[in-house]
PDB file of C-alpha atoms in Angstrom:
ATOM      1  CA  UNK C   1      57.676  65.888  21.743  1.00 66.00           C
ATOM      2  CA  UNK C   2      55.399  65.863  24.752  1.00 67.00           C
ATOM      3  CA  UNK C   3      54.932  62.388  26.627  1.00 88.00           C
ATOM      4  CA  UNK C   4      51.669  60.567  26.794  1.00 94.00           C
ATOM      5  CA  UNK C   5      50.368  58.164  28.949  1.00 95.00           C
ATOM      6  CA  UNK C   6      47.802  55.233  27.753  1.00 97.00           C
ATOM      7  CA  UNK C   7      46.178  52.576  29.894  1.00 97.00           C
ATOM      8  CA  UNK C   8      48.255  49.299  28.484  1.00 96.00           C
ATOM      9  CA  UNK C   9      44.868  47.467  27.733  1.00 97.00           C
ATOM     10  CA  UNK C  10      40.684  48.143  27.368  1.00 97.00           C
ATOM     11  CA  UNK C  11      38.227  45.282  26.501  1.00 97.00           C
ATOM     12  CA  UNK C  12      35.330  46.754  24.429  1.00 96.00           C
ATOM     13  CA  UNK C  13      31.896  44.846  23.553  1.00 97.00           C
ATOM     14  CA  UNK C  14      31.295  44.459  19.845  1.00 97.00           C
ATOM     15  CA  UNK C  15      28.574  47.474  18.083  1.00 96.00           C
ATOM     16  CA  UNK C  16      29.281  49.852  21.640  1.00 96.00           C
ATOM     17  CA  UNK C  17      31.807  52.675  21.176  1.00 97.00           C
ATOM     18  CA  UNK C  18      35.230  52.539  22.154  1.00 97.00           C
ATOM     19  CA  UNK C  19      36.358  55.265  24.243  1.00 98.00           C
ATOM     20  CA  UNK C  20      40.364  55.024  24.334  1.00 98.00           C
ATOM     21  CA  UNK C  21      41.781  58.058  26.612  1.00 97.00           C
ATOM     22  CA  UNK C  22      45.387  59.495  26.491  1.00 97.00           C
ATOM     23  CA  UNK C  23      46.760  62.090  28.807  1.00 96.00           C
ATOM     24  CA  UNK C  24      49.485  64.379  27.761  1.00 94.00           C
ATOM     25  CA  UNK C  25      49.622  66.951  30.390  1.00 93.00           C
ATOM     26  CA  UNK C  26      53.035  68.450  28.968  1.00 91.00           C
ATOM     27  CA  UNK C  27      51.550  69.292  25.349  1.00 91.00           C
ATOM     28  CA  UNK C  28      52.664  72.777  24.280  1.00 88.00           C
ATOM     29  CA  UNK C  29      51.103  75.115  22.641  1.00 87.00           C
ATOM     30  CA  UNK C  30      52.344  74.027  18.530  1.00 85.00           C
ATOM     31  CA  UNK C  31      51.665  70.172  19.412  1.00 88.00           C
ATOM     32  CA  UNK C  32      49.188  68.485  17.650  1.00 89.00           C
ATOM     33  CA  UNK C  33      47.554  65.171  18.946  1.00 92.00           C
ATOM     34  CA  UNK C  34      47.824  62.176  16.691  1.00 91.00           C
ATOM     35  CA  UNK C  35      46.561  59.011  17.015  1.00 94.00           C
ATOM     36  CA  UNK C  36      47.766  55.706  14.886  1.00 95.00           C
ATOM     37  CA  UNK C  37      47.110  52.200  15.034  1.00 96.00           C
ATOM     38  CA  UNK C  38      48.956  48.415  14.599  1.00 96.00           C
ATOM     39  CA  UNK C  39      46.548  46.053  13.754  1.00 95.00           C
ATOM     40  CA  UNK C  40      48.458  42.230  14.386  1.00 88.00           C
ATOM     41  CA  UNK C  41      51.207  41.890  12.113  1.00 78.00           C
ATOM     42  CA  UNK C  42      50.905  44.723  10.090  1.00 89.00           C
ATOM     43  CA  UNK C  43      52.385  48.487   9.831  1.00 93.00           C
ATOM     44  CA  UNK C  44      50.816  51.388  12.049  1.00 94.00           C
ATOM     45  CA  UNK C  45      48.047  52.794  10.418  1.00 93.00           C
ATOM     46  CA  UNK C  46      47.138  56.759  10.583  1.00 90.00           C
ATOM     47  CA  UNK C  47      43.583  57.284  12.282  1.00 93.00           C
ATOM     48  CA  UNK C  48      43.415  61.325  13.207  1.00 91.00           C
ATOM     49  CA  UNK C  49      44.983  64.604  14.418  1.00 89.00           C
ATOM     50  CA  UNK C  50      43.847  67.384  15.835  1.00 91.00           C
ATOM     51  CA  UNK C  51      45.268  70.516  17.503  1.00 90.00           C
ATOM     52  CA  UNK C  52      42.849  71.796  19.875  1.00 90.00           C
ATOM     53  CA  UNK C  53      39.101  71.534  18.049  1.00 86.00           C
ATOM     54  CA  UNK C  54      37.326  67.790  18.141  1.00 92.00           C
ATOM     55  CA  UNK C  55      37.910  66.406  14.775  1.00 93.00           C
ATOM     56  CA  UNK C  56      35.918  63.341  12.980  1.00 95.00           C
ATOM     57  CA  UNK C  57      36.798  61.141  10.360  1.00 92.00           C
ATOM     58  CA  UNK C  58      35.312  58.629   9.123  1.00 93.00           C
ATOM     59  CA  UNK C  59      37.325  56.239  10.962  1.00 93.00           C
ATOM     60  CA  UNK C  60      36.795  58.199  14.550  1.00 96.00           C
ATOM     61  CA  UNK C  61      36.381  61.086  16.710  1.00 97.00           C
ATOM     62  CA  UNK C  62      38.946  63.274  18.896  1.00 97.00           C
ATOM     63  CA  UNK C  63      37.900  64.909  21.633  1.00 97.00           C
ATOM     64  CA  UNK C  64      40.444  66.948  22.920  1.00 96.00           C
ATOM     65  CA  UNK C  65      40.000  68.764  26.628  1.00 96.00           C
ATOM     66  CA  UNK C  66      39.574  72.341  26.473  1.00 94.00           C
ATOM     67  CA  UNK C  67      43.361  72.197  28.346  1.00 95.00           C
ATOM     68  CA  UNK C  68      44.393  69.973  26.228  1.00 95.00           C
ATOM     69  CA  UNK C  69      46.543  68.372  28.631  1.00 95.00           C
ATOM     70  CA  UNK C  70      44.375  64.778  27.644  1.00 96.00           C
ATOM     71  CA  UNK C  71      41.855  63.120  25.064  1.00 97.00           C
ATOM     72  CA  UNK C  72      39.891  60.840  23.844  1.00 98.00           C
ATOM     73  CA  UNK C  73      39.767  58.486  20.669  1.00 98.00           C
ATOM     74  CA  UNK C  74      36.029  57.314  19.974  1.00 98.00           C
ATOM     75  CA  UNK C  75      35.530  54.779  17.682  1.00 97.00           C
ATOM     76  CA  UNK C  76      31.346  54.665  17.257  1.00 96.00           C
ATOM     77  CA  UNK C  77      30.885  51.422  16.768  1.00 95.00           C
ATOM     78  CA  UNK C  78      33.573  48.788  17.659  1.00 96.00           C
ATOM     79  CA  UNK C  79      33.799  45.690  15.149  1.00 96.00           C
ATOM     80  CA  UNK C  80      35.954  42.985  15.901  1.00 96.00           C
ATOM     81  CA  UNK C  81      38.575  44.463  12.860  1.00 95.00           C
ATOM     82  CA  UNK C  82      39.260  47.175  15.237  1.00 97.00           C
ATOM     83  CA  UNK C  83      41.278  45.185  17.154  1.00 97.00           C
ATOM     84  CA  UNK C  84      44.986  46.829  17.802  1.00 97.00           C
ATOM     85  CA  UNK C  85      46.979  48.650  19.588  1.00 97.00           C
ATOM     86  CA  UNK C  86      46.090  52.205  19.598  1.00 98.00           C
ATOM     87  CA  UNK C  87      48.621  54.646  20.194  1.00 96.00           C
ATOM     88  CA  UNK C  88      48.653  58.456  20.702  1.00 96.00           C
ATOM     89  CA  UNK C  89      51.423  60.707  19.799  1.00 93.00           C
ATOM     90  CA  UNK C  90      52.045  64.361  20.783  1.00 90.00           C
ATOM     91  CA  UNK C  91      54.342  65.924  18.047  1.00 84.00           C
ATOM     92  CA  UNK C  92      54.827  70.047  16.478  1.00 78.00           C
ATOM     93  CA  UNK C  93      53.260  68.885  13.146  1.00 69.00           C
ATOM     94  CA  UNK C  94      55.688  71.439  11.196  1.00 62.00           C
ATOM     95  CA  UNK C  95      58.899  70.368  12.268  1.00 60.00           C
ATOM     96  CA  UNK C  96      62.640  69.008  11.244  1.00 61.00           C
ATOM     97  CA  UNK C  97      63.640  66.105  10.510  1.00 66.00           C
ATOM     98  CA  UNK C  98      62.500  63.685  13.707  1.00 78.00           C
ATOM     99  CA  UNK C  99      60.375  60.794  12.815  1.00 86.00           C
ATOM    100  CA  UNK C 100      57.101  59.753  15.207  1.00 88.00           C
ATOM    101  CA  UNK C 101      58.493  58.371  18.277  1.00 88.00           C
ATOM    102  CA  UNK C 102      56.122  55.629  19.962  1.00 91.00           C
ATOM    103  CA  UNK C 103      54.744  54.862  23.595  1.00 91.00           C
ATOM    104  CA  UNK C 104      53.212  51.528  24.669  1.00 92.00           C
ATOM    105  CA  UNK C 105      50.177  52.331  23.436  1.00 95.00           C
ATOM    106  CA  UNK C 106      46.622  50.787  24.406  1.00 97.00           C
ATOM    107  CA  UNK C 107      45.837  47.323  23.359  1.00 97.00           C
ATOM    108  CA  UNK C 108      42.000  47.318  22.830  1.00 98.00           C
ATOM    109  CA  UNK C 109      40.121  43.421  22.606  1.00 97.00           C
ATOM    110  CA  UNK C 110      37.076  43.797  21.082  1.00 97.00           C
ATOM    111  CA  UNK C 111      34.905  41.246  22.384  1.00 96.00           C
ATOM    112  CA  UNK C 112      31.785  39.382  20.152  1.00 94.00           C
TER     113      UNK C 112
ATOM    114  CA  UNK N   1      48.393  58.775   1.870  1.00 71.00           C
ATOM    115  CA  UNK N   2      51.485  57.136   0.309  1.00 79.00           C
ATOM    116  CA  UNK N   3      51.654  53.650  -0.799  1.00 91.00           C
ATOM    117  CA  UNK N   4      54.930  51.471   0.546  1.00 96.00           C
ATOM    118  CA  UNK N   5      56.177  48.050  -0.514  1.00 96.00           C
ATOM    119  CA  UNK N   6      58.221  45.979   1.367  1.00 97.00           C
ATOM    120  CA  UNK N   7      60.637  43.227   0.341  1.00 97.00           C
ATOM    121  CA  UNK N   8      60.484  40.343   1.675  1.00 97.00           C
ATOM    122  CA  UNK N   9      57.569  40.073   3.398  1.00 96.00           C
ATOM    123  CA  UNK N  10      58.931  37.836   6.178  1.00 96.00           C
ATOM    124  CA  UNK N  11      61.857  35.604   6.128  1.00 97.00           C
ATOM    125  CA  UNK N  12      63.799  32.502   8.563  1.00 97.00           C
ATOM    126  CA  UNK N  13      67.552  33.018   8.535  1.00 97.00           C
ATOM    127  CA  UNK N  14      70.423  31.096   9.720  1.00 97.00           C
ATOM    128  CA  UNK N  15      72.650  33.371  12.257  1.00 97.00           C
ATOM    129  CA  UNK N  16      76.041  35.043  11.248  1.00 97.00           C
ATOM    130  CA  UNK N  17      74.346  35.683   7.508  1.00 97.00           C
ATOM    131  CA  UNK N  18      73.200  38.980   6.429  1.00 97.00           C
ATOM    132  CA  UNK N  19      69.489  39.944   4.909  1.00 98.00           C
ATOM    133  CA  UNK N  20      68.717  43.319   2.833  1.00 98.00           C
ATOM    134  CA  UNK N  21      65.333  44.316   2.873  1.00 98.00           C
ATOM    135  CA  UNK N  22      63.766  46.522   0.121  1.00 98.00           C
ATOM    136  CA  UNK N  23      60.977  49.603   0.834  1.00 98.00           C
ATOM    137  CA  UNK N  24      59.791  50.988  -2.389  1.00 97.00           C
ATOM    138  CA  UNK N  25      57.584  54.202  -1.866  1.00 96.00           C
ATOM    139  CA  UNK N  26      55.072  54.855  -5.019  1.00 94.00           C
ATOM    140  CA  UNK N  27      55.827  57.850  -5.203  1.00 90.00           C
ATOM    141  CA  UNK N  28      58.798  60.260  -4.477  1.00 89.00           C
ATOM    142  CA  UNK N  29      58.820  61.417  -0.392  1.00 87.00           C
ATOM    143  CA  UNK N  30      61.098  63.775   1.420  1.00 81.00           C
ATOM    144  CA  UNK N  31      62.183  60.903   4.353  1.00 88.00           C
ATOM    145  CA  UNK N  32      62.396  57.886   4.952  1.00 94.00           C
ATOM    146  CA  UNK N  33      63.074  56.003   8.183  1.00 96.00           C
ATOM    147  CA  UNK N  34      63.314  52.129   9.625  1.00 97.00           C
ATOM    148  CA  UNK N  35      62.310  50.993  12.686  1.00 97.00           C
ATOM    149  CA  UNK N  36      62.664  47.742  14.499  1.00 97.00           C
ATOM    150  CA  UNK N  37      59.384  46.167  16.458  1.00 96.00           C
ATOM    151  CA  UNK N  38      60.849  43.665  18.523  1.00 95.00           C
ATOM    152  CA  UNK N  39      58.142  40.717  20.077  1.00 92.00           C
ATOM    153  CA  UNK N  40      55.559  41.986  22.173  1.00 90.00           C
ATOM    154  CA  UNK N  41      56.921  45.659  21.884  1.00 92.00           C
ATOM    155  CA  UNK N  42      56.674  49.080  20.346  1.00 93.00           C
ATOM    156  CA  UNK N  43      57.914  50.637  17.409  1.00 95.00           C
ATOM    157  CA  UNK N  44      61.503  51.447  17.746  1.00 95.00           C
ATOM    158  CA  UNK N  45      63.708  53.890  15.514  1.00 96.00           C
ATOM    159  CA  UNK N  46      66.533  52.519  13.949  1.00 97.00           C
ATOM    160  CA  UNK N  47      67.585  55.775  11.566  1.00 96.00           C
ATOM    161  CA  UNK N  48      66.628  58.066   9.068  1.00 94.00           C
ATOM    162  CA  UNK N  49      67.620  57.232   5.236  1.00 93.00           C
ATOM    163  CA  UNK N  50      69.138  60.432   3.587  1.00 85.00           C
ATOM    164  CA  UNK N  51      68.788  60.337  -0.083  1.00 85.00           C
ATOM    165  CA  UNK N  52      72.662  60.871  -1.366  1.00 82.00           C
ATOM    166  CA  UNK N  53      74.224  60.565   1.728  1.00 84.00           C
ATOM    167  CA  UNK N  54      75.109  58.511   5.076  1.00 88.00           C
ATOM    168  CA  UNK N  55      71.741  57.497   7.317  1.00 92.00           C
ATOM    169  CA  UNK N  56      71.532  58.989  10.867  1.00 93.00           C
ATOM    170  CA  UNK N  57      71.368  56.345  13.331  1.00 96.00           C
ATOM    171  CA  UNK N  58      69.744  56.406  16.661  1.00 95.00           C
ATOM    172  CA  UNK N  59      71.191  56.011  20.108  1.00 95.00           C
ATOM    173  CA  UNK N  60      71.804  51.801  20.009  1.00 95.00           C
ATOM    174  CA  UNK N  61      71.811  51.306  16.024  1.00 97.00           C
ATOM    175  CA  UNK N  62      75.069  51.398  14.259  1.00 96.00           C
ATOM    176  CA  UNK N  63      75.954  51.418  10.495  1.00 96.00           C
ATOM    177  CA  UNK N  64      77.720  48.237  10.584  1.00 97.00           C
ATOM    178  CA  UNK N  65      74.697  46.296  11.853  1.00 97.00           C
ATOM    179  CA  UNK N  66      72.487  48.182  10.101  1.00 98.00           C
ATOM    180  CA  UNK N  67      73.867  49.447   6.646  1.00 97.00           C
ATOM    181  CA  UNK N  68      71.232  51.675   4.589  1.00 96.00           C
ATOM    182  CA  UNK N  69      70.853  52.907   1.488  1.00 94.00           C
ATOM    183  CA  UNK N  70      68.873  55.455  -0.460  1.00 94.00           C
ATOM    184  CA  UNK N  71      69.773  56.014  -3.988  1.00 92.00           C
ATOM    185  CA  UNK N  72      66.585  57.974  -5.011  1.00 92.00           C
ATOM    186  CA  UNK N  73      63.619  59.617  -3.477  1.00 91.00           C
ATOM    187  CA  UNK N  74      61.192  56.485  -3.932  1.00 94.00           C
ATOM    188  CA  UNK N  75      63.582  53.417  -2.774  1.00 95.00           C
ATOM    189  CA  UNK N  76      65.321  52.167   0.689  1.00 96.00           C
ATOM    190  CA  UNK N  77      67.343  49.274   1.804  1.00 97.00           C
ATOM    191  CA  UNK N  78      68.285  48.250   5.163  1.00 98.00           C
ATOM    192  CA  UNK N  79      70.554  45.312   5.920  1.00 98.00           C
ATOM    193  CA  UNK N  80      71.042  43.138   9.080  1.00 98.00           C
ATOM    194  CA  UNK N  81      74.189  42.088   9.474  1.00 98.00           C
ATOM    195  CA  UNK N  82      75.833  39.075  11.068  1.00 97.00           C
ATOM    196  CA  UNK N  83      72.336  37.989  12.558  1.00 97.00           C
ATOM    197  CA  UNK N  84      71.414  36.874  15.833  1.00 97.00           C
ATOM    198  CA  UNK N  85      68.399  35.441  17.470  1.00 96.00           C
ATOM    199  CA  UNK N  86      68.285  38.796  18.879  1.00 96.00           C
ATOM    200  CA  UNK N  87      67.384  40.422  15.679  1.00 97.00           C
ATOM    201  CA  UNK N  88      64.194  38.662  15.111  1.00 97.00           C
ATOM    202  CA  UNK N  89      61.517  41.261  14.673  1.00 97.00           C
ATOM    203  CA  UNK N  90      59.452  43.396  12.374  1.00 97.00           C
ATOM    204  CA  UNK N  91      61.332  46.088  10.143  1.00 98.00           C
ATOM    205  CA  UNK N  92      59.099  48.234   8.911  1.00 98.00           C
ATOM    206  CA  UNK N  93      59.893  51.093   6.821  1.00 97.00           C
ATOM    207  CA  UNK N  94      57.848  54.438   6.781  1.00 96.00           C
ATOM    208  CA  UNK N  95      57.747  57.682   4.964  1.00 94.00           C
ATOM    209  CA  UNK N  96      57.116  61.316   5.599  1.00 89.00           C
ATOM    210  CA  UNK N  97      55.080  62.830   2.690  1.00 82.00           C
ATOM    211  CA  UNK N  98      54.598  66.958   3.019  1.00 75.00           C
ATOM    212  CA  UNK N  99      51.195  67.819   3.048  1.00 70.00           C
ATOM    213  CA  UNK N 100      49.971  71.746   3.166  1.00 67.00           C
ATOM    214  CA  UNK N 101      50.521  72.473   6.464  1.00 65.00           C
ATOM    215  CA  UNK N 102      52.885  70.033   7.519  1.00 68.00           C
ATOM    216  CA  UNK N 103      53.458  66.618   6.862  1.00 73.00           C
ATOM    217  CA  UNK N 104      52.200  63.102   7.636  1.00 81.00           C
ATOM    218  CA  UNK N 105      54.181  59.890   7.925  1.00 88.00           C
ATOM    219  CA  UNK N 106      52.993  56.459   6.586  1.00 91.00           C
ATOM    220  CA  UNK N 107      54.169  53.192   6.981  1.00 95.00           C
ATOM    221  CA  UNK N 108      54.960  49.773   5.178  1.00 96.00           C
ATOM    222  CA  UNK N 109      53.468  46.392   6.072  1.00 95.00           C
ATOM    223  CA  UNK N 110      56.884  45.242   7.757  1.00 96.00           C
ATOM    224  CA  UNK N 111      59.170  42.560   7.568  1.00 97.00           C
ATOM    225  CA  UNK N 112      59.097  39.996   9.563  1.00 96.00           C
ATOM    226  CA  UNK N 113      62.468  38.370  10.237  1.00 97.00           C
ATOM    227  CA  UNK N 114      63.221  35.238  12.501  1.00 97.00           C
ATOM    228  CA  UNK N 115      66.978  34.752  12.816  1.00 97.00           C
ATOM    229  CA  UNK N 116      67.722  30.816  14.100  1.00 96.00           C
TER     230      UNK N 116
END
């Protein structure tokens, strides 16, 4: 799986989006970009993937560069709940028998 | 998505004893693995959990520390053994469900284990 590299922290101000960048400038062609998230305490929670088209949930955005070599989580509208460490994972999404593999991730604050 | 239990939910131990903890899956899954979060740090793999056979263990992890078993397609145990202070962290246990397409991996709440 292709490395990633996160800033270790972002503060964000309560209602304003979060922008939360990741650059994986090894990707290959097959990887898809996911993106999960540990909120204090608890297990790591699934947020989106996407190979190479923006995707939206209704928990965020992807914006992924037309390179794909980096991109972008976007939550809308930051609440204090959203709180966690984000990571983002590079993996073939078809594959054998590997589990996810995690970085440091980005710790976001999100401030009232 | 796949719903995963976790038994116990956190737990103080004494060192030198042994804890087991339980991952029930609500539903039947293809893999299973456990990982270790140590304080402050990321998720780390500890091995996959083969249904009807011996678990694969990661570089560092060893079956006699870490014994697991899988009996069936929706249940997982993973013991500590011979605890140390060392061993305090979060075990969590996750899934891989196949999806069209591919697949997706979930996770359990954790267990949090402090070894005195």
């Amino acid at each position: 799986d292709a490395k990633t590299t996160q800033p270790p922290s972002m503060d964000c101000a309560e209602g304003r989006a979060a922008n939360l960048p990741c650059n994986h400038s090894t990707i290959s062609g097959n990887e898809y970009v996911y993106w999960y998230r540990q909120i204090h305490s608890q297990g790591p929670q699934y947020i989106i993937h996407g190979l190479k088209n923006n995707e939206t949930n209704e928990m965020a955005s992807l914006i992924i560069t037309e390179d794909r070599k980096s991109s972008t989580l976007i939550l809308p509208h930051a609440t204090l709940r959203d709180t966690a460490v984000y990571y983002c994972i590079v993996r073939v999404r078809v594959t054998g028998r590997r589990a996810l593999t995690f970085g440091s991730g980005t710790r976001l604050q999100v401030q009232p | 998505s796949a719903v995963i239990s976790q038994k116990p939910s956190r737990d103080i131990c004494q060192r030198g004893t042994s804890l087991t903890i339980q991952c029930q899956v609500d539903s039947q899954v293809t893999m299973m693995f456990w990982y270790r979060q140590q304080p402050g740090q990321s998720l780390t793999l500890i091995a996959t959990a083969n249904q009807g056979s011996e678990a694969t263990y990661e570089s560092g992890f060893v079956i006699d520390k870490f014994p697991i078993s899988r009996p069936n397609l929706t249940f997982s145990t993973l013991t500590v053994s011979n605890m140390s202070p060392e061993d305090s962290s979060i075990y969590l246990c996750s899934v891989r469900r196949d999806l069209a397409g591919g697949y997706e991996q979930f996770f359990g709440p954790g267990t949090r284990l402090t070894v005195l």
